[in-house]
PDB file of C-alpha atoms in Angstrom:
ATOM      1  CA  UNK A 321     -37.371  18.628  65.051  1.00 34.00           C
ATOM      2  CA  UNK A 322     -38.872  17.341  68.307  1.00 41.00           C
ATOM      3  CA  UNK A 323     -38.936  19.516  71.388  1.00 42.00           C
ATOM      4  CA  UNK A 324     -37.055  18.742  74.584  1.00 39.00           C
ATOM      5  CA  UNK A 325     -38.835  19.329  77.881  1.00 45.00           C
ATOM      6  CA  UNK A 326     -37.342  18.366  81.243  1.00 49.00           C
ATOM      7  CA  UNK A 327     -34.382  16.763  79.401  1.00 57.00           C
ATOM      8  CA  UNK A 328     -36.626  14.202  77.719  1.00 72.00           C
ATOM      9  CA  UNK A 329     -37.124  14.119  73.976  1.00 87.00           C
ATOM     10  CA  UNK A 330     -40.794  14.339  73.043  1.00 95.00           C
ATOM     11  CA  UNK A 331     -41.720  12.473  69.885  1.00 97.00           C
ATOM     12  CA  UNK A 332     -45.411  11.741  70.497  1.00 98.00           C
ATOM     13  CA  UNK A 333     -47.788  14.026  72.403  1.00 98.00           C
ATOM     14  CA  UNK A 334     -51.233  13.092  73.671  1.00 98.00           C
ATOM     15  CA  UNK A 335     -53.600  16.069  73.721  1.00 98.00           C
ATOM     16  CA  UNK A 336     -55.955  15.713  76.688  1.00 98.00           C
ATOM     17  CA  UNK A 337     -58.571  18.124  75.390  1.00 97.00           C
ATOM     18  CA  UNK A 338     -60.985  18.659  72.505  1.00 97.00           C
ATOM     19  CA  UNK A 339     -62.198  21.136  69.912  1.00 97.00           C
ATOM     20  CA  UNK A 340     -60.264  24.260  68.960  1.00 97.00           C
ATOM     21  CA  UNK A 341     -57.957  23.901  71.966  1.00 96.00           C
ATOM     22  CA  UNK A 342     -56.841  20.466  70.748  1.00 98.00           C
ATOM     23  CA  UNK A 343     -56.495  21.708  67.155  1.00 98.00           C
ATOM     24  CA  UNK A 344     -54.113  24.491  68.174  1.00 98.00           C
ATOM     25  CA  UNK A 345     -51.935  22.139  70.213  1.00 98.00           C
ATOM     26  CA  UNK A 346     -51.896  19.576  67.389  1.00 98.00           C
ATOM     27  CA  UNK A 347     -50.920  22.247  64.852  1.00 98.00           C
ATOM     28  CA  UNK A 348     -48.075  23.540  67.056  1.00 98.00           C
ATOM     29  CA  UNK A 349     -46.812  20.022  67.750  1.00 98.00           C
ATOM     30  CA  UNK A 350     -46.780  19.169  64.051  1.00 98.00           C
ATOM     31  CA  UNK A 351     -44.808  22.348  63.321  1.00 97.00           C
ATOM     32  CA  UNK A 352     -42.247  21.091  65.848  1.00 96.00           C
ATOM     33  CA  UNK A 353     -42.097  17.635  64.260  1.00 97.00           C
ATOM     34  CA  UNK A 354     -43.965  15.949  67.120  1.00 98.00           C
ATOM     35  CA  UNK A 355     -46.586  13.270  66.411  1.00 98.00           C
ATOM     36  CA  UNK A 356     -49.948  13.756  68.103  1.00 98.00           C
ATOM     37  CA  UNK A 357     -52.611  11.606  69.701  1.00 98.00           C
ATOM     38  CA  UNK A 358     -56.175  12.852  70.113  1.00 98.00           C
ATOM     39  CA  UNK A 359     -58.641  11.433  72.600  1.00 98.00           C
ATOM     40  CA  UNK A 360     -62.324  11.828  71.867  1.00 98.00           C
ATOM     41  CA  UNK A 361     -65.817  11.082  73.110  1.00 97.00           C
ATOM     42  CA  UNK A 362     -68.415   9.500  70.846  1.00 96.00           C
ATOM     43  CA  UNK A 363     -70.026  12.878  70.155  1.00 95.00           C
ATOM     44  CA  UNK A 364     -66.669  14.263  68.941  1.00 97.00           C
ATOM     45  CA  UNK A 365     -65.801  11.314  66.675  1.00 97.00           C
ATOM     46  CA  UNK A 366     -66.149  13.373  63.463  1.00 97.00           C
ATOM     47  CA  UNK A 367     -64.589  16.566  64.806  1.00 98.00           C
ATOM     48  CA  UNK A 368     -61.654  18.157  62.946  1.00 98.00           C
ATOM     49  CA  UNK A 369     -59.207  17.681  65.846  1.00 98.00           C
ATOM     50  CA  UNK A 370     -59.719  13.907  65.661  1.00 98.00           C
ATOM     51  CA  UNK A 371     -58.857  13.837  61.938  1.00 98.00           C
ATOM     52  CA  UNK A 372     -55.893  16.201  62.306  1.00 98.00           C
ATOM     53  CA  UNK A 373     -54.074  14.108  64.921  1.00 98.00           C
ATOM     54  CA  UNK A 374     -51.748  11.305  63.841  1.00 98.00           C
ATOM     55  CA  UNK A 375     -53.650   8.860  66.040  1.00 98.00           C
ATOM     56  CA  UNK A 376     -57.017   9.036  67.796  1.00 98.00           C
ATOM     57  CA  UNK A 377     -58.300   7.008  70.722  1.00 98.00           C
ATOM     58  CA  UNK A 378     -62.007   6.749  71.552  1.00 98.00           C
ATOM     59  CA  UNK A 379     -62.935   7.225  75.202  1.00 98.00           C
ATOM     60  CA  UNK A 380     -65.664   5.121  76.787  1.00 97.00           C
ATOM     61  CA  UNK A 381     -68.576   6.894  78.430  1.00 94.00           C
ATOM     62  CA  UNK A 382     -70.830   9.868  77.921  1.00 89.00           C
ATOM     63  CA  UNK A 383     -70.330  13.455  78.951  1.00 88.00           C
ATOM     64  CA  UNK A 384     -67.097  15.125  80.011  1.00 89.00           C
ATOM     65  CA  UNK A 385     -66.930  13.511  83.455  1.00 88.00           C
ATOM     66  CA  UNK A 386     -66.862   9.986  82.021  1.00 94.00           C
ATOM     67  CA  UNK A 387     -64.521  10.797  79.134  1.00 96.00           C
ATOM     68  CA  UNK A 388     -62.211  13.832  79.061  1.00 95.00           C
ATOM     69  CA  UNK A 389     -62.085  14.032  82.872  1.00 93.00           C
ATOM     70  CA  UNK A 390     -61.415  10.325  83.396  1.00 96.00           C
ATOM     71  CA  UNK A 391     -57.778  10.391  84.511  1.00 97.00           C
ATOM     72  CA  UNK A 392     -57.316   6.635  84.172  1.00 97.00           C
ATOM     73  CA  UNK A 393     -58.666   6.541  80.599  1.00 98.00           C
ATOM     74  CA  UNK A 394     -56.484   9.469  79.535  1.00 98.00           C
ATOM     75  CA  UNK A 395     -53.298   7.941  80.949  1.00 98.00           C
ATOM     76  CA  UNK A 396     -54.203   4.510  79.533  1.00 98.00           C
ATOM     77  CA  UNK A 397     -54.573   6.121  76.088  1.00 98.00           C
ATOM     78  CA  UNK A 398     -51.121   7.685  76.434  1.00 98.00           C
ATOM     79  CA  UNK A 399     -49.581   4.327  77.356  1.00 98.00           C
ATOM     80  CA  UNK A 400     -51.455   2.477  74.631  1.00 98.00           C
ATOM     81  CA  UNK A 401     -50.111   4.835  71.960  1.00 98.00           C
ATOM     82  CA  UNK A 402     -46.614   5.130  73.478  1.00 98.00           C
ATOM     83  CA  UNK A 403     -47.077   8.875  73.933  1.00 98.00           C
ATOM     84  CA  UNK A 404     -44.155  10.251  75.903  1.00 96.00           C
ATOM     85  CA  UNK A 405     -45.957  13.470  76.883  1.00 98.00           C
ATOM     86  CA  UNK A 406     -49.414  14.779  77.725  1.00 98.00           C
ATOM     87  CA  UNK A 407     -50.584  18.346  77.049  1.00 98.00           C
ATOM     88  CA  UNK A 408     -53.840  19.187  78.870  1.00 97.00           C
ATOM     89  CA  UNK A 409     -54.675  22.410  77.022  1.00 95.00           C
ATOM     90  CA  UNK A 410     -56.831  24.557  79.291  1.00 89.00           C
ATOM     91  CA  UNK A 411     -59.966  23.733  81.233  1.00 84.00           C
ATOM     92  CA  UNK A 412     -60.730  20.032  81.780  1.00 88.00           C
ATOM     93  CA  UNK A 413     -57.721  18.410  83.528  1.00 92.00           C
ATOM     94  CA  UNK A 414     -55.280  21.307  83.105  1.00 91.00           C
ATOM     95  CA  UNK A 415     -55.834  22.503  86.676  1.00 84.00           C
ATOM     96  CA  UNK A 416     -55.916  19.057  88.275  1.00 90.00           C
ATOM     97  CA  UNK A 417     -52.731  18.734  90.345  1.00 92.00           C
ATOM     98  CA  UNK A 418     -53.357  15.054  91.114  1.00 95.00           C
ATOM     99  CA  UNK A 419     -53.589  14.287  87.394  1.00 96.00           C
ATOM    100  CA  UNK A 420     -50.359  16.171  86.673  1.00 97.00           C
ATOM    101  CA  UNK A 421     -48.608  14.255  89.447  1.00 97.00           C
ATOM    102  CA  UNK A 422     -49.964  10.900  88.254  1.00 98.00           C
ATOM    103  CA  UNK A 423     -48.770  11.622  84.707  1.00 98.00           C
ATOM    104  CA  UNK A 424     -45.274  12.332  86.018  1.00 97.00           C
ATOM    105  CA  UNK A 425     -45.342   9.308  88.351  1.00 97.00           C
ATOM    106  CA  UNK A 426     -46.108   7.128  85.317  1.00 96.00           C
ATOM    107  CA  UNK A 427     -42.964   8.414  83.574  1.00 95.00           C
ATOM    108  CA  UNK A 428     -44.833  10.600  81.083  1.00 97.00           C
ATOM    109  CA  UNK A 429     -43.775  14.214  80.507  1.00 97.00           C
ATOM    110  CA  UNK A 430     -46.355  16.696  81.783  1.00 97.00           C
ATOM    111  CA  UNK A 431     -46.518  19.750  79.515  1.00 97.00           C
ATOM    112  CA  UNK A 432     -47.724  22.374  81.963  1.00 94.00           C
ATOM    113  CA  UNK A 433     -47.124  23.909  85.381  1.00 93.00           C
ATOM    114  CA  UNK A 434     -45.831  21.739  88.209  1.00 94.00           C
ATOM    115  CA  UNK A 435     -48.419  19.969  90.370  1.00 94.00           C
ATOM    116  CA  UNK A 436     -47.389  22.298  93.211  1.00 90.00           C
ATOM    117  CA  UNK A 437     -48.073  25.415  91.129  1.00 87.00           C
ATOM    118  CA  UNK A 438     -51.405  23.992  89.989  1.00 86.00           C
ATOM    119  CA  UNK A 439     -52.392  23.370  93.617  1.00 83.00           C
ATOM    120  CA  UNK A 440     -51.530  26.953  94.525  1.00 79.00           C
ATOM    121  CA  UNK A 441     -53.141  28.618  91.511  1.00 76.00           C
ATOM    122  CA  UNK A 442     -55.816  26.176  90.330  1.00 66.00           C
ATOM    123  CA  UNK A 443     -58.212  26.889  93.161  1.00 68.00           C
ATOM    124  CA  UNK A 444     -59.414  30.446  92.662  1.00 71.00           C
ATOM    125  CA  UNK A 445     -59.806  31.057  96.390  1.00 74.00           C
ATOM    126  CA  UNK A 446     -56.302  29.935  97.364  1.00 78.00           C
ATOM    127  CA  UNK A 447     -54.763  31.797  94.414  1.00 80.00           C
ATOM    128  CA  UNK A 448     -56.547  34.988  95.470  1.00 82.00           C
ATOM    129  CA  UNK A 449     -55.238  34.603  99.033  1.00 84.00           C
ATOM    130  CA  UNK A 450     -51.743  34.039  97.620  1.00 85.00           C
ATOM    131  CA  UNK A 451     -51.987  37.229  95.536  1.00 87.00           C
ATOM    132  CA  UNK A 452     -53.228  39.225  98.531  1.00 90.00           C
ATOM    133  CA  UNK A 453     -50.315  37.915 100.607  1.00 90.00           C
ATOM    134  CA  UNK A 454     -47.946  39.066  97.845  1.00 92.00           C
ATOM    135  CA  UNK A 455     -49.676  42.487  97.938  1.00 93.00           C
ATOM    136  CA  UNK A 456     -50.971  42.164  94.367  1.00 93.00           C
ATOM    137  CA  UNK A 457     -54.064  44.378  93.950  1.00 93.00           C
ATOM    138  CA  UNK A 458     -57.229  42.283  93.723  1.00 89.00           C
ATOM    139  CA  UNK A 459     -60.930  42.990  93.445  1.00 88.00           C
ATOM    140  CA  UNK A 460     -63.134  42.588  96.533  1.00 90.00           C
ATOM    141  CA  UNK A 461     -64.451  39.055  96.850  1.00 88.00           C
ATOM    142  CA  UNK A 462     -66.050  36.599  99.220  1.00 88.00           C
ATOM    143  CA  UNK A 463     -66.193  32.835  99.545  1.00 86.00           C
ATOM    144  CA  UNK A 464     -69.656  31.290  99.460  1.00 86.00           C
ATOM    145  CA  UNK A 465     -69.749  27.989 101.340  1.00 85.00           C
ATOM    146  CA  UNK A 466     -72.937  25.886 101.596  1.00 82.00           C
ATOM    147  CA  UNK A 467     -73.728  27.409 105.001  1.00 89.00           C
ATOM    148  CA  UNK A 468     -73.173  31.016 103.814  1.00 90.00           C
ATOM    149  CA  UNK A 469     -75.735  33.479 102.527  1.00 92.00           C
ATOM    150  CA  UNK A 470     -74.584  34.499  99.053  1.00 93.00           C
ATOM    151  CA  UNK A 471     -76.821  37.592  99.043  1.00 94.00           C
ATOM    152  CA  UNK A 472     -75.182  38.991 102.183  1.00 95.00           C
ATOM    153  CA  UNK A 473     -71.699  38.456 100.739  1.00 95.00           C
ATOM    154  CA  UNK A 474     -72.680  39.958  97.371  1.00 95.00           C
ATOM    155  CA  UNK A 475     -74.233  43.042  99.008  1.00 95.00           C
ATOM    156  CA  UNK A 476     -70.967  43.689 100.891  1.00 94.00           C
ATOM    157  CA  UNK A 477     -69.028  43.489  97.611  1.00 94.00           C
ATOM    158  CA  UNK A 478     -71.573  45.519  95.645  1.00 95.00           C
ATOM    159  CA  UNK A 479     -73.362  44.694  92.389  1.00 96.00           C
ATOM    160  CA  UNK A 480     -72.685  43.715  89.718  1.00 96.00           C
ATOM    161  CA  UNK A 481     -70.835  40.628  90.958  1.00 96.00           C
ATOM    162  CA  UNK A 482     -69.150  37.746  89.185  1.00 93.00           C
ATOM    163  CA  UNK A 483     -70.019  34.288  90.492  1.00 93.00           C
ATOM    164  CA  UNK A 484     -67.116  31.885  89.859  1.00 88.00           C
ATOM    165  CA  UNK A 485     -66.710  28.242  90.831  1.00 84.00           C
ATOM    166  CA  UNK A 486     -63.465  27.870  92.772  1.00 78.00           C
ATOM    167  CA  UNK A 487     -62.378  24.789  90.808  1.00 68.00           C
ATOM    168  CA  UNK A 488     -61.791  24.480  87.104  1.00 60.00           C
ATOM    169  CA  UNK A 489     -60.995  27.033  84.472  1.00 65.00           C
ATOM    170  CA  UNK A 490     -61.482  27.934  80.842  1.00 64.00           C
ATOM    171  CA  UNK A 491     -64.379  30.242  81.675  1.00 71.00           C
ATOM    172  CA  UNK A 492     -66.579  27.438  82.980  1.00 74.00           C
ATOM    173  CA  UNK A 493     -68.732  28.080  86.031  1.00 78.00           C
ATOM    174  CA  UNK A 494     -68.722  31.895  85.672  1.00 87.00           C
ATOM    175  CA  UNK A 495     -71.813  34.108  85.797  1.00 91.00           C
ATOM    176  CA  UNK A 496     -72.181  37.913  85.793  1.00 94.00           C
ATOM    177  CA  UNK A 497     -74.994  38.953  88.138  1.00 96.00           C
ATOM    178  CA  UNK A 498     -76.283  42.536  87.782  1.00 96.00           C
ATOM    179  CA  UNK A 499     -78.507  42.448  90.883  1.00 95.00           C
ATOM    180  CA  UNK A 500     -79.731  40.209  93.697  1.00 95.00           C
ATOM    181  CA  UNK A 501     -82.680  38.827  91.734  1.00 96.00           C
ATOM    182  CA  UNK A 502     -80.390  36.626  89.626  1.00 94.00           C
ATOM    183  CA  UNK A 503     -77.930  35.609  92.312  1.00 95.00           C
ATOM    184  CA  UNK A 504     -79.434  32.360  93.596  1.00 93.00           C
ATOM    185  CA  UNK A 505     -79.820  30.873  90.111  1.00 94.00           C
ATOM    186  CA  UNK A 506     -76.339  32.070  89.088  1.00 93.00           C
ATOM    187  CA  UNK A 507     -74.750  30.266  92.040  1.00 91.00           C
ATOM    188  CA  UNK A 508     -76.767  27.094  91.344  1.00 90.00           C
ATOM    189  CA  UNK A 509     -76.016  27.054  87.600  1.00 91.00           C
ATOM    190  CA  UNK A 510     -72.335  27.826  88.192  1.00 89.00           C
ATOM    191  CA  UNK A 511     -72.122  24.842  90.535  1.00 87.00           C
ATOM    192  CA  UNK A 512     -73.874  22.562  88.021  1.00 88.00           C
ATOM    193  CA  UNK A 513     -71.547  23.599  85.195  1.00 86.00           C
ATOM    194  CA  UNK A 514     -68.421  23.177  87.320  1.00 82.00           C
ATOM    195  CA  UNK A 515     -69.578  19.724  88.453  1.00 81.00           C
ATOM    196  CA  UNK A 516     -70.258  18.659  84.848  1.00 80.00           C
ATOM    197  CA  UNK A 517     -67.037  20.162  83.453  1.00 74.00           C
ATOM    198  CA  UNK A 518     -64.539  19.451  86.233  1.00 71.00           C
ATOM    199  CA  UNK A 519     -66.180  16.942  88.552  1.00 74.00           C
ATOM    200  CA  UNK A 520     -66.075  19.546  91.355  1.00 77.00           C
ATOM    201  CA  UNK A 521     -68.986  21.884  92.098  1.00 79.00           C
TER     202      UNK A 521
END
C-alpha cells in the first residue's frame, strides 16, 4: 500500500542520502509498498543501500559537494527514474530550503518540513533566536563571524564550549572544546567539515 502525502500518491521514492540513513528510509518505504531509488557516488557503488533500492543512479563527481549535494543531479535522477517523491534523510540536503522549494516547483513531493520551516530552523543561529523569542530555555551562546574573536566569546560563555557550524546538520561541523588551547583549531576544522559536507562553512 503506497503512502499519500499532500494528496499525491507516492509510488516511487528517491532517497537523497547514503549509508545507514538511506537503508532505513528504503526499508520503511518497502514496508509501505513504495519503490525506491538510491543515488550514489563512485565510492559507494558497492554499499548495501545501493543494492537494497529498486533502482540506483550513479552521480558524477567526487566528494559530497559534487555528488550528494548537487541539487541538479539529484533532481535529474528523480526525473529520470520517474520518482514522484524525494526523501532527503538527515544531513546533506535535508536542511536546504532552496532544494526543498526546487523539488516542489518541479512537481515532485518533498518528504520533509516546508521550505519555510527549514529556513527558520535549518540555520542554528536563527533557530536559537526563534527559540529565545518564544521564551524556550536555551544554553548561553555566541555567534562567531570572521571579524570576531572566538576566544573572547568562548570566555564569556565559559568552558567547555561546543563549536557548531551554523549550516548543516547530522552532527557535522561540531566540536567539543574543553579549554582555549583547542578553540582555534576546533573553529577551523568545524568550518572545513561544514564546507565539505554542506557547501557552507
